[in-house]
CSV table of C-alpha atoms in Angstrom, one decimal:
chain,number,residue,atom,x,y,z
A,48,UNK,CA,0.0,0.0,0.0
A,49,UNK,CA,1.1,3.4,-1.2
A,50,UNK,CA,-0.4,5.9,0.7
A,51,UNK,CA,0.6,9.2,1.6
A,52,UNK,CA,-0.8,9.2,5.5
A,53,UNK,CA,0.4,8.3,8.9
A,54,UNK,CA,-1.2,6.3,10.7
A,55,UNK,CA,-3.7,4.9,8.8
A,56,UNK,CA,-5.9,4.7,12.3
A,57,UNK,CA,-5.9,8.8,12.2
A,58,UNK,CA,-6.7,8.8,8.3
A,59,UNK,CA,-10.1,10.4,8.7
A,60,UNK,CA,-9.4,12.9,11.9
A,61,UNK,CA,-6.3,14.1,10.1
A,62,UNK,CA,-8.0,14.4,7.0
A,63,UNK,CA,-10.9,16.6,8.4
A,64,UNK,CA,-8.3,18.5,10.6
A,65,UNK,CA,-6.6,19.5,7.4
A,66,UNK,CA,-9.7,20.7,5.6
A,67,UNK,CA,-11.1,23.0,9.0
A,68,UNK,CA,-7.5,24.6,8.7
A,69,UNK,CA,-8.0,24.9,5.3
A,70,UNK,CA,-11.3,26.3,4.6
A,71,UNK,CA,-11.8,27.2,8.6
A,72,UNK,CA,-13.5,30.6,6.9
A,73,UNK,CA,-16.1,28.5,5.7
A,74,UNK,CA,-16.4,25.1,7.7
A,75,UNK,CA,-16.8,24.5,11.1
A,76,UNK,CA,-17.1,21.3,13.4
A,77,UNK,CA,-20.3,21.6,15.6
A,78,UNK,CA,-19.0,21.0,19.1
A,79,UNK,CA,-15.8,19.1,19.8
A,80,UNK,CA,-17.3,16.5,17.5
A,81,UNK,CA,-14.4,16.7,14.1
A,82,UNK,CA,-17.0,14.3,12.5
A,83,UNK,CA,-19.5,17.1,12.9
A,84,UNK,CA,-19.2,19.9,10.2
A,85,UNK,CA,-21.5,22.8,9.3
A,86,UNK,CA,-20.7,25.6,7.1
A,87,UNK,CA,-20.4,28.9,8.7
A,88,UNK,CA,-23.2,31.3,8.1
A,89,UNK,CA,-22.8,35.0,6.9
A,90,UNK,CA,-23.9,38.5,8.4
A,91,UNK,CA,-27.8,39.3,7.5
A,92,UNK,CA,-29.0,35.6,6.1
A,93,UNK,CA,-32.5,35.5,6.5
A,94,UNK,CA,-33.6,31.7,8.0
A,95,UNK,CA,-34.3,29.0,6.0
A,96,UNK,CA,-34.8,25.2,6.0
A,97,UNK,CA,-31.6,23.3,6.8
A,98,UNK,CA,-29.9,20.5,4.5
A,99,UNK,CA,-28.0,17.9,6.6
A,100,UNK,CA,-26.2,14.8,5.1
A,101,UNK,CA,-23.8,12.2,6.4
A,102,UNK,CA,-22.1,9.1,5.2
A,103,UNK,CA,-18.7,7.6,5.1
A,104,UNK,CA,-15.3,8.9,4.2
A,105,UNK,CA,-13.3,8.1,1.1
A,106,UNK,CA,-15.7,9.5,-1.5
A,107,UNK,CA,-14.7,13.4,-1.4
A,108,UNK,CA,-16.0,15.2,-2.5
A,109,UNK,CA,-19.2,13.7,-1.6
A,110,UNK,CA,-20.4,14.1,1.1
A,111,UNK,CA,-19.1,17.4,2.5
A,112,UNK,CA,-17.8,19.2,0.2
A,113,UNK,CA,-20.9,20.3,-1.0
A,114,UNK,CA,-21.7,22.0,2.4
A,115,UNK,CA,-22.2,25.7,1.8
A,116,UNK,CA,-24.2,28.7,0.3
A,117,UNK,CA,-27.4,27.1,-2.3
A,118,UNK,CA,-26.0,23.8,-1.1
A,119,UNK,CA,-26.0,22.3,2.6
A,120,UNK,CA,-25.6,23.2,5.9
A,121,UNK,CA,-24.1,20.3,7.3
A,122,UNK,CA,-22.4,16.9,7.0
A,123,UNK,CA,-21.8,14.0,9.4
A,124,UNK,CA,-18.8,12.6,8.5
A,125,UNK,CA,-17.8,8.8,8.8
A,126,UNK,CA,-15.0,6.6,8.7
A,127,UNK,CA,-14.1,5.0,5.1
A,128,UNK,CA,-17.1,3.5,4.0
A,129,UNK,CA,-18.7,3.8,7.3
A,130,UNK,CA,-21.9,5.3,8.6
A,131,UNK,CA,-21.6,8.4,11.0
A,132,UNK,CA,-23.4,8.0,14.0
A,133,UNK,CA,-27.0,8.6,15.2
A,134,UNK,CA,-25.5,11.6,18.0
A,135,UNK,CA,-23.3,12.7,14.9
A,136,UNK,CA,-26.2,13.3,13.1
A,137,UNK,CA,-27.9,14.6,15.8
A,138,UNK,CA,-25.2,17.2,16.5
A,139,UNK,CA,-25.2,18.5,13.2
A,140,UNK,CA,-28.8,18.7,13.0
A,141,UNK,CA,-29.2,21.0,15.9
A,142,UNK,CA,-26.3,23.2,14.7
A,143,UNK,CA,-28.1,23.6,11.2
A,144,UNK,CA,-31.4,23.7,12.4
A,145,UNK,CA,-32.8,27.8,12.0
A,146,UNK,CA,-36.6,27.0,13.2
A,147,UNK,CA,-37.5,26.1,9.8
A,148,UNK,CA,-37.2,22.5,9.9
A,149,UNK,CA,-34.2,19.9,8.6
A,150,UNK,CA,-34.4,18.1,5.6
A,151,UNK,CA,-32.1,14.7,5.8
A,152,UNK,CA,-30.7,14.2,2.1
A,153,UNK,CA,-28.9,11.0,2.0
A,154,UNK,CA,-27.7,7.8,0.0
A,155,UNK,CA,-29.5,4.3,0.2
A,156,UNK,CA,-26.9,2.7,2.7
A,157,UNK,CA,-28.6,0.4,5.1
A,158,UNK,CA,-26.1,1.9,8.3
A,159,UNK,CA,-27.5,5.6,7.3
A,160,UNK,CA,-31.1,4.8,6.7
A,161,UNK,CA,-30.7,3.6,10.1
A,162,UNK,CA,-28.9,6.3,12.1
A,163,UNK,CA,-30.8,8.9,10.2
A,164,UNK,CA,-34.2,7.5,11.5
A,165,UNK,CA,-32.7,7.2,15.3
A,166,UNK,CA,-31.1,10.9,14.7
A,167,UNK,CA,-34.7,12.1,13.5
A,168,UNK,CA,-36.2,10.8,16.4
A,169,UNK,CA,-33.6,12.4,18.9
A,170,UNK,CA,-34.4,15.6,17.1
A,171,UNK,CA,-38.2,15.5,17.3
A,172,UNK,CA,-37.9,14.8,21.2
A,173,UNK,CA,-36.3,18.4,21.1
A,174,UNK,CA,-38.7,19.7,18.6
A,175,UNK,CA,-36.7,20.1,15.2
A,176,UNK,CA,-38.9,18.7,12.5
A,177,UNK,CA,-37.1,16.5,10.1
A,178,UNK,CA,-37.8,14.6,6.7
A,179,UNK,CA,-36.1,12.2,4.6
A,180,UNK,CA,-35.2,12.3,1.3
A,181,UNK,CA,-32.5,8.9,-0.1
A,182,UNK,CA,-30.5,9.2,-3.3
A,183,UNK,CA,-31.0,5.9,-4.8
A,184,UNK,CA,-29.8,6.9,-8.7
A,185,UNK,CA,-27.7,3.7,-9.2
A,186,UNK,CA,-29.5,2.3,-11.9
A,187,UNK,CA,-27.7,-0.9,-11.8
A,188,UNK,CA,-27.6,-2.0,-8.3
A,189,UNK,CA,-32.0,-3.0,-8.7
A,190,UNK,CA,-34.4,-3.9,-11.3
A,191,UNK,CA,-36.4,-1.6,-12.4
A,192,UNK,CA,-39.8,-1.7,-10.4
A,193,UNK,CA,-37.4,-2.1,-7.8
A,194,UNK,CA,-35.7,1.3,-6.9
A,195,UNK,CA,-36.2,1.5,-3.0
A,196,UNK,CA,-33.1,-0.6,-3.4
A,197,UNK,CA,-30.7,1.1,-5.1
A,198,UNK,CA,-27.9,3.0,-4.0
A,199,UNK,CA,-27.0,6.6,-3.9
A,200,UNK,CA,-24.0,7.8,-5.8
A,201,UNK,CA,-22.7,10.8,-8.0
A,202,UNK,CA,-26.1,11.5,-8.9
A,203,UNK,CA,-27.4,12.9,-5.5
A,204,UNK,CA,-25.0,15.9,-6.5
A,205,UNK,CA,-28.3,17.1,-8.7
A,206,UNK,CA,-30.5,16.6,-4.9
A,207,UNK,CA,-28.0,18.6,-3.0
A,208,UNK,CA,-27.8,21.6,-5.5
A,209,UNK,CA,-31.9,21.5,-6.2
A,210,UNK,CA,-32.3,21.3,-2.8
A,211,UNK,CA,-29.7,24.1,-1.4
A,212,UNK,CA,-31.2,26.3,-3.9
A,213,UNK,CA,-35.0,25.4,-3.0
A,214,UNK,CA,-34.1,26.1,0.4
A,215,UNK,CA,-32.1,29.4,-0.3
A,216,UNK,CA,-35.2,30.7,-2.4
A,217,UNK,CA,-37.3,30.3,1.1
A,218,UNK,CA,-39.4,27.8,0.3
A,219,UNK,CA,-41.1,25.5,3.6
A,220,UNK,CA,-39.5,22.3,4.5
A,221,UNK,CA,-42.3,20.1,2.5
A,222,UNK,CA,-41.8,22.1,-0.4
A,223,UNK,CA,-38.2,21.1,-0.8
A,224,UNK,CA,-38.2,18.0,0.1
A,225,UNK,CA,-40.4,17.8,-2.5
A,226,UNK,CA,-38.6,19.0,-5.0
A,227,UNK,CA,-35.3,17.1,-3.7
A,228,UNK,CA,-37.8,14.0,-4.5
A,229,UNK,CA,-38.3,14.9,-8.0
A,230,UNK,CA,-35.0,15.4,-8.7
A,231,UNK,CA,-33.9,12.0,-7.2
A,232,UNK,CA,-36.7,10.6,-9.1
A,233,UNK,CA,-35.9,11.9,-12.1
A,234,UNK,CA,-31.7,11.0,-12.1
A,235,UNK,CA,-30.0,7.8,-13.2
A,236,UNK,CA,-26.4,7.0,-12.8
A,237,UNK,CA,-24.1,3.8,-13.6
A,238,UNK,CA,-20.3,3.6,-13.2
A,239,UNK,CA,-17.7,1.2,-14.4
A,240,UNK,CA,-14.6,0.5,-12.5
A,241,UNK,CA,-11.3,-0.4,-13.7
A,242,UNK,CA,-8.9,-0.7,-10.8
A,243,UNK,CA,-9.9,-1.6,-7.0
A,244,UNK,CA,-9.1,0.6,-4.1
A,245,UNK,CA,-7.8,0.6,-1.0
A,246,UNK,CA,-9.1,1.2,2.6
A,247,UNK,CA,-6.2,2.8,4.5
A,248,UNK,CA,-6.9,0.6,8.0
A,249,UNK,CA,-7.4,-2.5,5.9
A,250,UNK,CA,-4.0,-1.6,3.7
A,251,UNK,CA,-4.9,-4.1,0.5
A,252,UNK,CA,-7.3,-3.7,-2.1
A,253,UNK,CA,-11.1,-5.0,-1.3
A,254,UNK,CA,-11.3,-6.8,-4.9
A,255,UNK,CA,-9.4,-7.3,-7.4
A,256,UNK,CA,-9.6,-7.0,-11.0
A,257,UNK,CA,-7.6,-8.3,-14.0
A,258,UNK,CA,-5.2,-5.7,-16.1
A,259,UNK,CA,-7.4,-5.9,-18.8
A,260,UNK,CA,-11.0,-6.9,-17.2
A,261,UNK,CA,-13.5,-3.8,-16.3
A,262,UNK,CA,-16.7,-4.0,-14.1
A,263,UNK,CA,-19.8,-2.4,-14.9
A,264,UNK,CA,-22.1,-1.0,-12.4
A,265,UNK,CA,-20.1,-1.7,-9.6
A,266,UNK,CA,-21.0,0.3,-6.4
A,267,UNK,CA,-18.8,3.3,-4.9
A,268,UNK,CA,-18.2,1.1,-1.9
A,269,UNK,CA,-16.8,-1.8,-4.4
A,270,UNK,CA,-20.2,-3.6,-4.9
A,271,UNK,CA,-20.4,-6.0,-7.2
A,272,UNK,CA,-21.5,-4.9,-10.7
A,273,UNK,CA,-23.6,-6.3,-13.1
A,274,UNK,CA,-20.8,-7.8,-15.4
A,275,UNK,CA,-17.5,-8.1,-15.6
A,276,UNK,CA,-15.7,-8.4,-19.4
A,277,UNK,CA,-12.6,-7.7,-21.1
A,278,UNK,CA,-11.8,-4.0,-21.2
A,279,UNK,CA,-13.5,-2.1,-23.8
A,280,UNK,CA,-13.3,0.9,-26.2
A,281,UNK,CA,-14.8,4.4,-24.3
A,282,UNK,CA,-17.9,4.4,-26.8
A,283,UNK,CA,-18.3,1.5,-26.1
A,284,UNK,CA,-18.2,1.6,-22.4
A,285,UNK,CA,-20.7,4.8,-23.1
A,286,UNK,CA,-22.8,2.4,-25.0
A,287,UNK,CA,-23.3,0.0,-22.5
A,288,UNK,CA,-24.0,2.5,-19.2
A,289,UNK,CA,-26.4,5.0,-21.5
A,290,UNK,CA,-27.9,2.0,-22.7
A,291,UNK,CA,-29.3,0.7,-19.1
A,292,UNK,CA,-29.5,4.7,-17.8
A,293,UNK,CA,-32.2,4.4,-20.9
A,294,UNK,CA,-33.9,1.3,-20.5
A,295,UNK,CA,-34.5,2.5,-17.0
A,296,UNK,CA,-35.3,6.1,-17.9
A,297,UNK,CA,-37.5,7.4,-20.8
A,298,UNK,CA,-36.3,10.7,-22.1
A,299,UNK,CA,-38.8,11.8,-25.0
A,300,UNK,CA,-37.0,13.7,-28.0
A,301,UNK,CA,-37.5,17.6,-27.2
A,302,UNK,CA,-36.3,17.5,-23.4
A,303,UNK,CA,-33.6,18.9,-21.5
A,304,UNK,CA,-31.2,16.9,-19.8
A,305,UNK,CA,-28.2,17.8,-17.6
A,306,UNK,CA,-25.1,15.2,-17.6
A,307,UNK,CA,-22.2,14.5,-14.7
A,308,UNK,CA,-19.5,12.7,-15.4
A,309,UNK,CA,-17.6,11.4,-12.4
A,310,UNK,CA,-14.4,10.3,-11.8
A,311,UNK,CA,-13.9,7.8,-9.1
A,312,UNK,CA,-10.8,9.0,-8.1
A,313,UNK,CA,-7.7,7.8,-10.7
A,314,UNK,CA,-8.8,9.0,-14.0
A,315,UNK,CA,-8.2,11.8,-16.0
A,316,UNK,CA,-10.2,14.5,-16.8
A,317,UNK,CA,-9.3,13.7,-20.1
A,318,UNK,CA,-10.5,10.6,-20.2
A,319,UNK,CA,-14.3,11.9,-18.7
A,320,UNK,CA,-14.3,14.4,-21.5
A,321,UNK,CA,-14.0,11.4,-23.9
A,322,UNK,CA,-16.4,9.6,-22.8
A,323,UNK,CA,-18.8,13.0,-22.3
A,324,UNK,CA,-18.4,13.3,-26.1
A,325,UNK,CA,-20.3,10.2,-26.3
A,326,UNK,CA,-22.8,10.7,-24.4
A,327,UNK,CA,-23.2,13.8,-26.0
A,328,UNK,CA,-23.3,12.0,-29.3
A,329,UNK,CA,-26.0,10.0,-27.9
A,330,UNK,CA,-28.3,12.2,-26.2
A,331,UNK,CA,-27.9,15.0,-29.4
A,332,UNK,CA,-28.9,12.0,-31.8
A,333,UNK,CA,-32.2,11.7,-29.8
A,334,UNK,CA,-33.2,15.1,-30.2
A,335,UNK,CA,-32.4,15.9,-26.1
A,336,UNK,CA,-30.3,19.0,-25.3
A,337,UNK,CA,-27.7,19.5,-22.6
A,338,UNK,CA,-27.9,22.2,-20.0
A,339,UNK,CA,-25.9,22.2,-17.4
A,340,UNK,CA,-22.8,19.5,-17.7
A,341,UNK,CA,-20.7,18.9,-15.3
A,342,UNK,CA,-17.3,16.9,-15.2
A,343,UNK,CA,-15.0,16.0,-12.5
A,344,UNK,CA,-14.6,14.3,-8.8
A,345,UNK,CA,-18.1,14.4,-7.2
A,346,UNK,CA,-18.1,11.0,-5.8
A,347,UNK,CA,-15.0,9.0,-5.5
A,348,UNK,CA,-14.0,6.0,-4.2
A,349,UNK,CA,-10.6,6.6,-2.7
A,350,UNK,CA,-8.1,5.8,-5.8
A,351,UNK,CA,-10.2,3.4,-7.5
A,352,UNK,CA,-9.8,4.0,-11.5
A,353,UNK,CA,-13.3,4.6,-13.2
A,354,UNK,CA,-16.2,6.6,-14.1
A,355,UNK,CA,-19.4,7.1,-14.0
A,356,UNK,CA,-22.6,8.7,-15.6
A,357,UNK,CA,-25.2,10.4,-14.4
A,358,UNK,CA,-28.6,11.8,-16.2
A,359,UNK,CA,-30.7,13.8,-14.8
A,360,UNK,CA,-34.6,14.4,-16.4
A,361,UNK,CA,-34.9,18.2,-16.6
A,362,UNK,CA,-38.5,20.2,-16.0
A,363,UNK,CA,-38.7,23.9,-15.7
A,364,UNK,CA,-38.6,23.9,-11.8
A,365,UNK,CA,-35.8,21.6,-11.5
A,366,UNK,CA,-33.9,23.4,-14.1
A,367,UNK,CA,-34.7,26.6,-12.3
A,368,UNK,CA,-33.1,25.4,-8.9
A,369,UNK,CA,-30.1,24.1,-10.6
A,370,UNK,CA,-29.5,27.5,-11.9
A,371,UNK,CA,-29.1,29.2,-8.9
A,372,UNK,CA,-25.7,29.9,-7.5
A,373,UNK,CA,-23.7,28.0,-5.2
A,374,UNK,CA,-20.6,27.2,-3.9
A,375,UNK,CA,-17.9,25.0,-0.8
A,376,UNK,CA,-15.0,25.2,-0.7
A,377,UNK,CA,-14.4,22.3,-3.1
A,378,UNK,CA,-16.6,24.1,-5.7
A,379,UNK,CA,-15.9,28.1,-5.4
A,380,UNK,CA,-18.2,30.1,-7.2
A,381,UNK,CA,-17.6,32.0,-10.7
């Protein structure tokens, strides 16, 4: 194991130590809690609903870097692939709370779902209103029919930034999580890994794959995927993931769609932009425009080697939100 750490023990406190003396201006932990961070509000904000997410580390920049202005107001953050805690949760909930209500935006992991409902109820004993909303856009981790089950991946980046700027525009707690439904409802996402990673307190990789095998739909966490073949061309990898995202998802000629491609952690920028001009060749051939594209890290999987695709189902409303301006210190605004 290469890794450039100490002791792989203090990977995630020295981690989040670095980024509070880093962006300390805009982060803050809420108590003594490091785990617990909540962005740091500015002179004359009027109230709103707060945003709170959590889940485990290894994935930046989900899941907090995408606390701040038209985003979220807090993160719980876990160990590497871990679930914060229930009083984690908790703590951050009551630091972002403003009287308007928390809205819990999440991924489908079985150890969130779970400390977000015992966090929701701690917070209700102290009366802070809360409601869920779960990213479940991995298309290929359940059937279609099935979608309770899937999990939540790069394609909760569209919840977060709908959401933040539903919440920013004043809008009641029921209103946005609303709207944070619609836009989970309307996203589909599938990745293909290439490499495996590594979890620093484990030190080896958690699978393993051949030099010239690929895996599609495998999971953030290292899931298993849906198939595992030779490595292919980067249409043809766009072939196969746009070819489930629409099986699963109709998208009539005429709409408006906006694309992420993600990076999992060891690929190039380069290499998303060439498989974006597929997708673009794909979605422009069915008579769908673009708005909105975004390329980059949003949800990684410490160094694993990959990519992966997400769609997201444009209205006017959606579109509107997305829009509005935003910005963490992992994305600074324009």
């Amino acid at each position: 194991m290469k890794k450039l750490l100490n002791k792989p023990d203090r990977f995630v406190v020295e981690m989040l130590e670095g980024i509070l003396a880093a962006h300390g201006d805009e982060l803050q932990s809420a108590g003594s809690d490091l785990h617990c961070l909540v962005r740091r509000r500015r002179t004359g904000e009027r109230r709103k609903v707060g945003i709170v997410t959590g889940g485990g580390s290894g994935h930046l920049p989900l899941f907090l870097g995408f606390v701040g202005p038209g985003l979220l107001d807090g993160v719980a953050v876990g160990n590497v692939f871990a679930s914060p805690s229930a009083k984690q949760m908790f703590q951050v909930t009551k630091a972002a709370d403003q009287g308007e209500g928390v809205l819990y935006l999440y991924g489908n992991y079985s150890g969130d779902v779970i400390n977000f409902e015992m966090a929701s109820e701690m917070a209700e004993a102290e009366g802070i209103r809360t409601v869920h909303v779960r990213g479940n856009d991995d298309a290929a981790s359940s059937i279609k029919g099935e979608e309770y089950k899937r999990r939540g991946v790069a394609g909760i980046y569209f919840a977060y930034k709908i959401a933040g700027g539903a919440a920013d525009a004043g809008l009641g707690l029921d209103e946005v999580a609303r709207i944070a439904q619609k836009a989970v409802d309307r996203t589909r996402t599938v990745g293909v890994a290439l490499s495996p990673c590594i979890i620093p307190e484990v030190g080896k990789p958690g699978f393993t794959l051949g030099d010239d095998e690929m895996e599609l739909g495998m999971g953030i966490h290292g899931e298993k995927g849906i198939s595992r073949t030779k490595l292919k061309t980067a249409d043809e990898t766009v072939d196969a993931i746009m070819g489930i995202i629409l099986h699963d998802m109709e998208i009539p000629k005429g709409s408006k769609v906006s694309v992420l491609v993600n990076g999992l952690g060891a690929t190039p920028r380069e290499e998303l932009y060439i498989l974006f001009r597929r997708v673009y060749e794909i979605i422009a051939g069915m008579g769908v425009e673009t708005h909105r594209v975004r390329l980059g890290e949003f949800a990684t999987s410490m160094e694993m080697s990959g990519a992966s695709v997400s769609i997201l189902l444009l209205d006017e409303e959606l579109a509107r939100y997305l829009d509005k301006s935003a910005e963490s210190p992992f994305f600074p605004a324009p």
